[in-house]
C-alpha positions as protocol buffer text, in pm:
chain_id: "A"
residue {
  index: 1
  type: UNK
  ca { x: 1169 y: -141 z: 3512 }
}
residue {
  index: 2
  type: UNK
  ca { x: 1090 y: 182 z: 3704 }
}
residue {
  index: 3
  type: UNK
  ca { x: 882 y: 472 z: 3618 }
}
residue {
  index: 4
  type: UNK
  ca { x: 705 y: 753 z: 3804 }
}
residue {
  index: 5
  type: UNK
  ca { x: 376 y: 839 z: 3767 }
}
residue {
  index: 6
  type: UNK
  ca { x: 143 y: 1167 z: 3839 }
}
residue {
  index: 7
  type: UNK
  ca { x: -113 y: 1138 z: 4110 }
}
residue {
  index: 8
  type: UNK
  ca { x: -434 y: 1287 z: 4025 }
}
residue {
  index: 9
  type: UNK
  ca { x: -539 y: 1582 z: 4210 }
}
residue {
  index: 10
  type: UNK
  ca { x: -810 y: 1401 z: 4369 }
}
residue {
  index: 11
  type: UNK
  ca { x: -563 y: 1204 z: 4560 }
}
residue {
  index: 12
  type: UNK
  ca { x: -291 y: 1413 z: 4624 }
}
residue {
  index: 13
  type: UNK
  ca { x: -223 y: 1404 z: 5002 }
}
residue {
  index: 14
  type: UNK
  ca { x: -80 y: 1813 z: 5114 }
}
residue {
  index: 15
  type: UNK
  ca { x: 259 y: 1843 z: 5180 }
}
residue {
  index: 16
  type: UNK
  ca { x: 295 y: 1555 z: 5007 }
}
residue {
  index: 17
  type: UNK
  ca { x: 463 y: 1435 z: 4635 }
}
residue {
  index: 18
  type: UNK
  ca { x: 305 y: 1468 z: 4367 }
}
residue {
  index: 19
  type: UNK
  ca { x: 430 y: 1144 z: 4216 }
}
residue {
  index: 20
  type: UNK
  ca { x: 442 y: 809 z: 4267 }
}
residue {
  index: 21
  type: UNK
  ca { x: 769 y: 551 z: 4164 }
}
residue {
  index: 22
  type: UNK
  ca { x: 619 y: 253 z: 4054 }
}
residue {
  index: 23
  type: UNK
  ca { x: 864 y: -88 z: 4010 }
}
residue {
  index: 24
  type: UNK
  ca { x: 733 y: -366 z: 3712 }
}
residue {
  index: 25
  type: UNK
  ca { x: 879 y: -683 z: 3768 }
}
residue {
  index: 26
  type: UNK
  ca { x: 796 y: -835 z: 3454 }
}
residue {
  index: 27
  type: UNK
  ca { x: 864 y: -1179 z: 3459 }
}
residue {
  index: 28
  type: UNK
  ca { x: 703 y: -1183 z: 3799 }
}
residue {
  index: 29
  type: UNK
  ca { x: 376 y: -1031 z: 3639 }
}
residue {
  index: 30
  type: UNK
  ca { x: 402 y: -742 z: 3906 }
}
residue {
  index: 31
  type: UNK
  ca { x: 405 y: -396 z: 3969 }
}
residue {
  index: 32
  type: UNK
  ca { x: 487 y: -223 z: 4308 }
}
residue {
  index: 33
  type: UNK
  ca { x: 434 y: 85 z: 4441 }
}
residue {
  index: 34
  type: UNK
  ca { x: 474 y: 233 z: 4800 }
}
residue {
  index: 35
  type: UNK
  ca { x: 194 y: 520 z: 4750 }
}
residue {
  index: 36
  type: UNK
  ca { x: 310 y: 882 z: 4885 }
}
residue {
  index: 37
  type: UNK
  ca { x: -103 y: 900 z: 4904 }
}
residue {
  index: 38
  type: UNK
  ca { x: -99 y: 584 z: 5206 }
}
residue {
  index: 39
  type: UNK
  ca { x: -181 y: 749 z: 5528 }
}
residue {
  index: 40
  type: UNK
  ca { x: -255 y: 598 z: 5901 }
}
residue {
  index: 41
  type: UNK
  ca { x: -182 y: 280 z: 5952 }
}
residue {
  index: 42
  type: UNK
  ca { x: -68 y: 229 z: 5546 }
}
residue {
  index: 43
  type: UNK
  ca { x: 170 y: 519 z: 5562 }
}
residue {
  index: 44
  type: UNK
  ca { x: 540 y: 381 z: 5430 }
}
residue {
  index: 45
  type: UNK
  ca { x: 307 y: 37 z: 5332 }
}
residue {
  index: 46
  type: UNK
  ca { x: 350 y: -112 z: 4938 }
}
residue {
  index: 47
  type: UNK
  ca { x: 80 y: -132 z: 4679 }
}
residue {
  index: 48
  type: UNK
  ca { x: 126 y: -415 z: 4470 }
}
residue {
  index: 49
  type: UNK
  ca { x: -91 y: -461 z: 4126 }
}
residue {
  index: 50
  type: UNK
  ca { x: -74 y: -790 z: 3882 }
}
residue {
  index: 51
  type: UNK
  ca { x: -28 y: -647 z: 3595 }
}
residue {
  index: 52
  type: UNK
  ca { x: 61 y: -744 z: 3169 }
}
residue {
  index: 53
  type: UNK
  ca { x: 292 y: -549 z: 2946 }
}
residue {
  index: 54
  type: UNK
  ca { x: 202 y: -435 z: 2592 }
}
residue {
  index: 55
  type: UNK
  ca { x: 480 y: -284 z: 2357 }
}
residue {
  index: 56
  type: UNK
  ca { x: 278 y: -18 z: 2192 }
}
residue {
  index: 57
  type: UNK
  ca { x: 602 y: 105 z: 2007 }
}
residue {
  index: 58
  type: UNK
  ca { x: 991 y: 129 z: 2001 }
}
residue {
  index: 59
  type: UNK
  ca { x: 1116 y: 123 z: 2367 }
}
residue {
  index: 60
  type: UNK
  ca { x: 710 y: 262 z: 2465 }
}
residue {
  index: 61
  type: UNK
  ca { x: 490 y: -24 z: 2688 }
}
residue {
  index: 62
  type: UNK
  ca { x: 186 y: 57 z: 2837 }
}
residue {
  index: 63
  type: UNK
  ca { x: 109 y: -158 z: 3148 }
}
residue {
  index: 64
  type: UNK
  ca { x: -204 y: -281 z: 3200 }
}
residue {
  index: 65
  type: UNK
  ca { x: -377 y: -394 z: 3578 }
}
residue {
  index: 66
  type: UNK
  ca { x: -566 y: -696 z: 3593 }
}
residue {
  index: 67
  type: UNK
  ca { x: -757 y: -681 z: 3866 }
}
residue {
  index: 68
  type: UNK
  ca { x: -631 y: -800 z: 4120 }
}
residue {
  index: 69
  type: UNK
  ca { x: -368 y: -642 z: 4381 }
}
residue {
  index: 70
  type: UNK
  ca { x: -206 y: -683 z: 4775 }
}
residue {
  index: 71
  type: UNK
  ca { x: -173 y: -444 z: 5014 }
}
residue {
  index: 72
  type: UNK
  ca { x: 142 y: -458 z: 5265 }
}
residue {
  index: 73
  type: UNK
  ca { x: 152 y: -263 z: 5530 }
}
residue {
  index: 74
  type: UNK
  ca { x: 452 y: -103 z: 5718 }
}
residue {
  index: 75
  type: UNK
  ca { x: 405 y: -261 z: 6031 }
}
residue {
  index: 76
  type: UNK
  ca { x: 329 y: -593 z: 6105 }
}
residue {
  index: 77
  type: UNK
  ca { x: 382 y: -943 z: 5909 }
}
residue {
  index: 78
  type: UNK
  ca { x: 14 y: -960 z: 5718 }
}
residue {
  index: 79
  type: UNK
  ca { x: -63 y: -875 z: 5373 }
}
residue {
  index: 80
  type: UNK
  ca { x: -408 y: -880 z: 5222 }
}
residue {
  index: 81
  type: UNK
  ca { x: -562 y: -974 z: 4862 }
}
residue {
  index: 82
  type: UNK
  ca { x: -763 y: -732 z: 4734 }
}
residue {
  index: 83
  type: UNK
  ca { x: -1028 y: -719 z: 4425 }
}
residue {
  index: 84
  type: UNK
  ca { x: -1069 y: -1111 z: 4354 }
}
residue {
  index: 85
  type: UNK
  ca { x: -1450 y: -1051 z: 4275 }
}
residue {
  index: 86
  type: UNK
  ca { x: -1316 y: -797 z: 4019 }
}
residue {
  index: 87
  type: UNK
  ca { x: -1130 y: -1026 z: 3814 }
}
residue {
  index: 88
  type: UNK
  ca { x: -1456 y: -1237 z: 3836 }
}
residue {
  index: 89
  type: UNK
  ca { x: -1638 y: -971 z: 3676 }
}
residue {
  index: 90
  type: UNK
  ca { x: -1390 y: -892 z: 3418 }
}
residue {
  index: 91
  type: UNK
  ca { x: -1356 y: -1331 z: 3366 }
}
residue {
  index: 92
  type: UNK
  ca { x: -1720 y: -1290 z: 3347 }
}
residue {
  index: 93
  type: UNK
  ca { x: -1785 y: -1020 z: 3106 }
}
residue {
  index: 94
  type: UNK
  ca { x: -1554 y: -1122 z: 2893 }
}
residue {
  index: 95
  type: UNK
  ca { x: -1317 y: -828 z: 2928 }
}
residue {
  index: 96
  type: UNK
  ca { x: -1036 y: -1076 z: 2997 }
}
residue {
  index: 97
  type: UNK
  ca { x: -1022 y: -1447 z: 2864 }
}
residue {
  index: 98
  type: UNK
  ca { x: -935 y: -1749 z: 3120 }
}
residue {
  index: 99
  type: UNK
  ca { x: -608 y: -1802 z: 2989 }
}
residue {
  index: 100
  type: UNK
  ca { x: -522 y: -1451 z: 3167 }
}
residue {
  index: 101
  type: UNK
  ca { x: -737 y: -1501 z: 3461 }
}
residue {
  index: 102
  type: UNK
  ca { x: -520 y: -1858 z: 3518 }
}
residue {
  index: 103
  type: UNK
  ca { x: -188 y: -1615 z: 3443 }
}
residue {
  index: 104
  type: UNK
  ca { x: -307 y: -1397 z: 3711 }
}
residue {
  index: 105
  type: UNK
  ca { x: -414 y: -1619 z: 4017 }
}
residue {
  index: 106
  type: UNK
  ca { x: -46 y: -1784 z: 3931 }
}
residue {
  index: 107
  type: UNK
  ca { x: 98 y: -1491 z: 3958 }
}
residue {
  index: 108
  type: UNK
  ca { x: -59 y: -1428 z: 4265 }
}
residue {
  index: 109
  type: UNK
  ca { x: 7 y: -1717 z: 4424 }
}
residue {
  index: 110
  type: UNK
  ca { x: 381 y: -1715 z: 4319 }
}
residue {
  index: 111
  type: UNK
  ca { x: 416 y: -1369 z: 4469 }
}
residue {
  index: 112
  type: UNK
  ca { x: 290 y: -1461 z: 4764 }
}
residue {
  index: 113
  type: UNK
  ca { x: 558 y: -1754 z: 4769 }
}
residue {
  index: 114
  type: UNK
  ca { x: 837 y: -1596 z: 4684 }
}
residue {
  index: 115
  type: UNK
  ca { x: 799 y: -1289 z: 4875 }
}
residue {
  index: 116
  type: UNK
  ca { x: 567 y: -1283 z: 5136 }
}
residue {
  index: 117
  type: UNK
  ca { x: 501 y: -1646 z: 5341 }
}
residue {
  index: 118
  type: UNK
  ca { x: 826 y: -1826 z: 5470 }
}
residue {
  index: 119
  type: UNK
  ca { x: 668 y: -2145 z: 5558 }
}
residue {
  index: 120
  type: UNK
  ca { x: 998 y: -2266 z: 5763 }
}
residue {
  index: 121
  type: UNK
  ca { x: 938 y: -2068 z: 6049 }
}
residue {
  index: 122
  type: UNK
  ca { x: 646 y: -2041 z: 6307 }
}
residue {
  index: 123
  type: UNK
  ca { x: 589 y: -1853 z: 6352 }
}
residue {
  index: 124
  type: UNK
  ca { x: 700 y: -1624 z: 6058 }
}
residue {
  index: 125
  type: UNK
  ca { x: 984 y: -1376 z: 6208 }
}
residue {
  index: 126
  type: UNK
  ca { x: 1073 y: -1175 z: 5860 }
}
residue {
  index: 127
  type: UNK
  ca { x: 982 y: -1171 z: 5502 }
}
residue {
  index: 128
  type: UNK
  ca { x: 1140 y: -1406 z: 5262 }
}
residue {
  index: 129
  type: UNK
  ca { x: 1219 y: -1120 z: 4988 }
}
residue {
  index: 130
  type: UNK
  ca { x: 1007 y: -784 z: 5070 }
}
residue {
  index: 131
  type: UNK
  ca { x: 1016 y: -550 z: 4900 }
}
residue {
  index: 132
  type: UNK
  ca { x: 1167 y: -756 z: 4703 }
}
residue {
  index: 133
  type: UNK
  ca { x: 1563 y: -710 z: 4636 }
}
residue {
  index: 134
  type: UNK
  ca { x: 1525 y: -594 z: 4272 }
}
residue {
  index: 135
  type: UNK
  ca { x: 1317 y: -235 z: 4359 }
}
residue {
  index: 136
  type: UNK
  ca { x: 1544 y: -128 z: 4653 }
}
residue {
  index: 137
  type: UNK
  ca { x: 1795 y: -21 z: 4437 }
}
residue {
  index: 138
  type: UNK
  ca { x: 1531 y: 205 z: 4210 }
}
residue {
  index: 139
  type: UNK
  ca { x: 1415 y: 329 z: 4505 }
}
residue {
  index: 140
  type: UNK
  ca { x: 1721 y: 520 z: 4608 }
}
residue {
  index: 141
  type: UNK
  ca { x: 1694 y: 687 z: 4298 }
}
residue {
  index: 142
  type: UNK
  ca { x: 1579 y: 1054 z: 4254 }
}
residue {
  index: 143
  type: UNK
  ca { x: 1276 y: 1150 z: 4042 }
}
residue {
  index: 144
  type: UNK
  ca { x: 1329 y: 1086 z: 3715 }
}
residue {
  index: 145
  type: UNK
  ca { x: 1193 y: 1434 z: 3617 }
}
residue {
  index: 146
  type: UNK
  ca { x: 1459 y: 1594 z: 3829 }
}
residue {
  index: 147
  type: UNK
  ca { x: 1666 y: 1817 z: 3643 }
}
């Protein structure tokens, strides 16, 4: 699934799109993004958040971020982990149960498998799968705003 999303003033870089395309893989428990807002170092870098999807009506789902996300950037073979301690707090205060905290360090972990560690070469030359094969089709496509 692809959609594109607004970027709030705020964080609107000039010159810049206005919108972000953002790529769910689903069954992966992932959403991507390479952020129009990344500058520096980041710029042309991916964004990815675990996420869950809720059907909140006929063909409508609202996609929620649990906590935790990875940052890739452009150059270079290194990703990083972000927000761990969130998903603490969130395990912690109840806002999410452990069932889902246990869905999401899977998730994690499985991403990280799949697409980002090839543990066959040393050392590492290219990703296994990233971004992974099912968004660079989406990506081609124009907004889908566009008249």
């Amino acid at each position: 699934m692809a959609y594109d999303v607004e970027i709030l003033p705020p964080w609107r870089v000039p010159g810049r799109p206005t919108t972000d395309r953002c790529f769910v893989i689903a069954h992966e428990g992932i959403q991507i993004t390479r952020p129009v807002t990344f500058v520096d170092a980041l710029e042309g870098g991916w964004y990815i958040d675990l996420v869950e999807l809720e059907e909140t009506g006929p063909k409508r789902l609202m996609v929620h971020d649990l906590y935790v996300d990875i940052v890739v950037p452009p150059v270079s073979r290194r990703y990083e982990v972000l927000d761990l301690d969130e998903l603490a707090d969130a395990l912690q205060d109840g806002a999410i149960d452990a069932a889902t905290a246990v869905r999401v360090l899977r998730n994690t972990q499985r991403f990280i498998d799949k697409h980002l560690r090839d543990l066959s070469q040393d050392p590492p030359s290219s990703w296994p799968d990233f971004p992974p094969a099912a968004v660079l089709d989406l990506a081609e496509l124009p907004p889908f705003d566009a008249g």
